[in-house]
Structures are given as structure tokens and as C-alpha cells.
């Protein structure tokens, strides 16, 4: 039957349990998958997130900043999930909607944003068990971690096959760490954002180091462990 959920604009989005979903960023694809859905097409960045386990032949419809409206239309998805805070995605909104595609807009900056999306998506997929597992239980872990994290210094780094860069709160992992009350030492050392050496990491002596990888995950981790 038909299900209705809300997106970030407060607009109700009604659809039959969708089978062909276009997710226009890696994090949007990840959240739809965590909610028990399947994706039919993604943007280029989703392929770099190994954990998504996407089929190698999945359709790629441009990049997160410049999704290709023609390619999306050609695939005739039942639902297009867009990142409402990216200009290139807002630009194709009219084209998609005028062609009769069902669109939903989300912005994911905090754990609360993620929880809201999971609530909406699991209502459509009928997988409340996945909401329990991926939101409620994680929230409990966050509460437990918050007490410990408030006293911790952390460093969030993105590892490439050729080097590492510190990150602050400009991506989901950083926002979640900030939300936890952890102190990201890159906030004190803006130079780390441009160029980061392992010596600097050791000198700063964070309690925890969190690593996100880009591109070839194994090569990036080999670089770190080297």
C-alpha cells in the first residue's frame, strides 16, 4: 500500500513501497540502505564508501555537486532523495518534479537529522526493527559515550592513499563528535586542515583518533600504518 513520510521541508511525500530509488549522495544512500531499502542509482561519491556494498554495475548519475538530471530521468526512479543544502541539487529540483518524479529533500548534519530520516524511511520500508538497531541502540551508546567523550580530545582524520588531512565539523563524523562534546584538536590548529604530518598527530597526543578513508581504503590504511 501507499506510505507517506515527511522530508525536511515538511512536505508529505507519498509513494508505494519504492523499488527504484535514486540517492544523490553517499550519506543519503547509506541511510536509505540502513533503513532496509535498496538503491538503483547513486552519485560518484557513494562508490568511494566501501561499506555500502553497492553492486559494481550500479548506475552512477553524476557527482554529489552536479547530479545529472537527464540520466536520473532516464532511469525512471520511484523516489529521488536529494541533499537540500547542495546548490547543484536544488538546481535540478524543478526538472525532476516537472517530469513527475517523486522527490524528497534532506540535510544531514547531526545525529538528530539522521534519526529523523531513519524514522521516515523505516516507516516506508516497514523495518521498525532497523530503526531500533541503527538509531535507538546507537543513541544509547552515544549517551554512554557522551559522558566519556566530554573529557576526551579527539582527532578526526581523512586518509588518502597519498597522505592524511585533519577534518573538523564539516562532515557527518565531525558533527557527531562535536555533538558528543568531544574536543577536536584540529579546531586549535587550523594548519592541520591543510597539511598534517604524523609527527603533529603524535605531538598533539589525542585520546582518540577517528579515521575516515577516501578512495582505496586499503591503500589509505596502509599509508597510515606505514
mmCIF file of C-alpha atoms in Angstrom, residues 93-179:
data_model
loop_
_atom_site.group_PDB
_atom_site.id
_atom_site.type_symbol
_atom_site.label_atom_id
_atom_site.label_comp_id
_atom_site.label_asym_id
_atom_site.label_seq_id
_atom_site.Cartn_x
_atom_site.Cartn_y
_atom_site.Cartn_z
ATOM 1 C CA UNK A 93 14.573 20.072 -8.473
ATOM 2 C CA UNK A 94 12.165 21.668 -10.973
ATOM 3 C CA UNK A 95 13.287 19.443 -13.839
ATOM 4 C CA UNK A 96 12.697 16.274 -11.808
ATOM 5 C CA UNK A 97 9.380 17.378 -10.324
ATOM 6 C CA UNK A 98 8.039 18.701 -13.655
ATOM 7 C CA UNK A 99 8.783 15.278 -15.126
ATOM 8 C CA UNK A 100 6.562 13.758 -12.444
ATOM 9 C CA UNK A 101 9.283 12.204 -10.256
ATOM 10 C CA UNK A 102 8.678 11.948 -6.513
ATOM 11 C CA UNK A 103 11.422 13.879 -4.696
ATOM 12 C CA UNK A 104 12.374 14.134 -1.015
ATOM 13 C CA UNK A 105 14.880 16.653 0.381
ATOM 14 C CA UNK A 106 17.082 16.106 3.408
ATOM 15 C CA UNK A 107 20.071 17.697 5.075
ATOM 16 C CA UNK A 108 22.130 15.529 7.432
ATOM 17 C CA UNK A 109 24.306 17.475 9.846
ATOM 18 C CA UNK A 110 23.559 15.925 13.218
ATOM 19 C CA UNK A 111 22.562 12.621 14.755
ATOM 20 C CA UNK A 112 19.061 14.070 15.213
ATOM 21 C CA UNK A 113 18.840 14.704 11.443
ATOM 22 C CA UNK A 114 19.899 11.115 10.827
ATOM 23 C CA UNK A 115 17.336 9.825 13.358
ATOM 24 C CA UNK A 116 14.550 11.823 11.689
ATOM 25 C CA UNK A 117 15.428 10.409 8.266
ATOM 26 C CA UNK A 118 15.575 6.858 9.603
ATOM 27 C CA UNK A 119 12.167 7.325 11.228
ATOM 28 C CA UNK A 120 10.668 8.471 7.901
ATOM 29 C CA UNK A 121 12.405 5.816 5.788
ATOM 30 C CA UNK A 122 11.724 2.824 8.052
ATOM 31 C CA UNK A 123 8.024 3.803 8.024
ATOM 32 C CA UNK A 124 8.126 3.273 4.247
ATOM 33 C CA UNK A 125 10.220 0.094 4.299
ATOM 34 C CA UNK A 126 8.257 -1.303 7.257
ATOM 35 C CA UNK A 127 11.504 -2.034 9.116
ATOM 36 C CA UNK A 128 10.998 -0.546 12.565
ATOM 37 C CA UNK A 129 13.490 -3.205 13.750
ATOM 38 C CA UNK A 130 16.202 -1.383 11.794
ATOM 39 C CA UNK A 131 15.237 1.928 13.432
ATOM 40 C CA UNK A 132 15.642 0.229 16.797
ATOM 41 C CA UNK A 133 19.011 -1.222 15.802
ATOM 42 C CA UNK A 134 20.500 1.756 13.948
ATOM 43 C CA UNK A 135 19.030 4.676 15.905
ATOM 44 C CA UNK A 136 17.682 3.724 19.340
ATOM 45 C CA UNK A 137 20.567 1.436 20.287
ATOM 46 C CA UNK A 138 23.156 3.794 18.813
ATOM 47 C CA UNK A 139 21.573 6.677 20.723
ATOM 48 C CA UNK A 140 22.085 4.731 23.930
ATOM 49 C CA UNK A 141 25.728 4.155 23.020
ATOM 50 C CA UNK A 142 26.046 7.876 22.304
ATOM 51 C CA UNK A 143 24.658 8.743 25.735
ATOM 52 C CA UNK A 144 27.206 6.392 27.283
ATOM 53 C CA UNK A 145 29.974 7.756 25.104
ATOM 54 C CA UNK A 146 28.985 11.365 25.761
ATOM 55 C CA UNK A 147 29.975 11.054 29.397
ATOM 56 C CA UNK A 148 33.387 9.702 28.412
ATOM 57 C CA UNK A 149 33.825 11.931 25.352
ATOM 58 C CA UNK A 150 33.245 15.172 27.216
ATOM 59 C CA UNK A 151 36.649 14.686 28.785
ATOM 60 C CA UNK A 152 38.365 13.443 25.631
ATOM 61 C CA UNK A 153 40.464 15.109 22.988
ATOM 62 C CA UNK A 154 39.991 13.613 19.543
ATOM 63 C CA UNK A 155 41.420 13.995 16.094
ATOM 64 C CA UNK A 156 39.321 13.197 13.035
ATOM 65 C CA UNK A 157 41.457 12.494 10.005
ATOM 66 C CA UNK A 158 40.652 11.594 6.444
ATOM 67 C CA UNK A 159 43.187 9.205 4.976
ATOM 68 C CA UNK A 160 44.026 9.076 1.274
ATOM 69 C CA UNK A 161 46.423 6.659 -0.383
ATOM 70 C CA UNK A 162 48.921 9.541 -0.527
ATOM 71 C CA UNK A 163 48.501 11.283 2.819
ATOM 72 C CA UNK A 164 46.203 12.428 5.610
ATOM 73 C CA UNK A 165 44.188 15.543 6.373
ATOM 74 C CA UNK A 166 42.545 16.655 9.579
ATOM 75 C CA UNK A 167 38.814 17.423 9.450
ATOM 76 C CA UNK A 168 36.593 19.488 11.716
ATOM 77 C CA UNK A 169 32.815 19.557 11.754
ATOM 78 C CA UNK A 170 32.254 19.900 8.014
ATOM 79 C CA UNK A 171 31.167 16.298 7.609
ATOM 80 C CA UNK A 172 28.865 13.933 9.435
ATOM 81 C CA UNK A 173 31.556 12.217 11.519
ATOM 82 C CA UNK A 174 32.900 15.573 12.732
ATOM 83 C CA UNK A 175 29.421 16.855 13.513
ATOM 84 C CA UNK A 176 28.657 13.739 15.546
ATOM 85 C CA UNK A 177 31.912 14.045 17.509
ATOM 86 C CA UNK A 178 31.153 17.708 18.221
ATOM 87 C CA UNK A 179 27.634 16.710 19.224
#
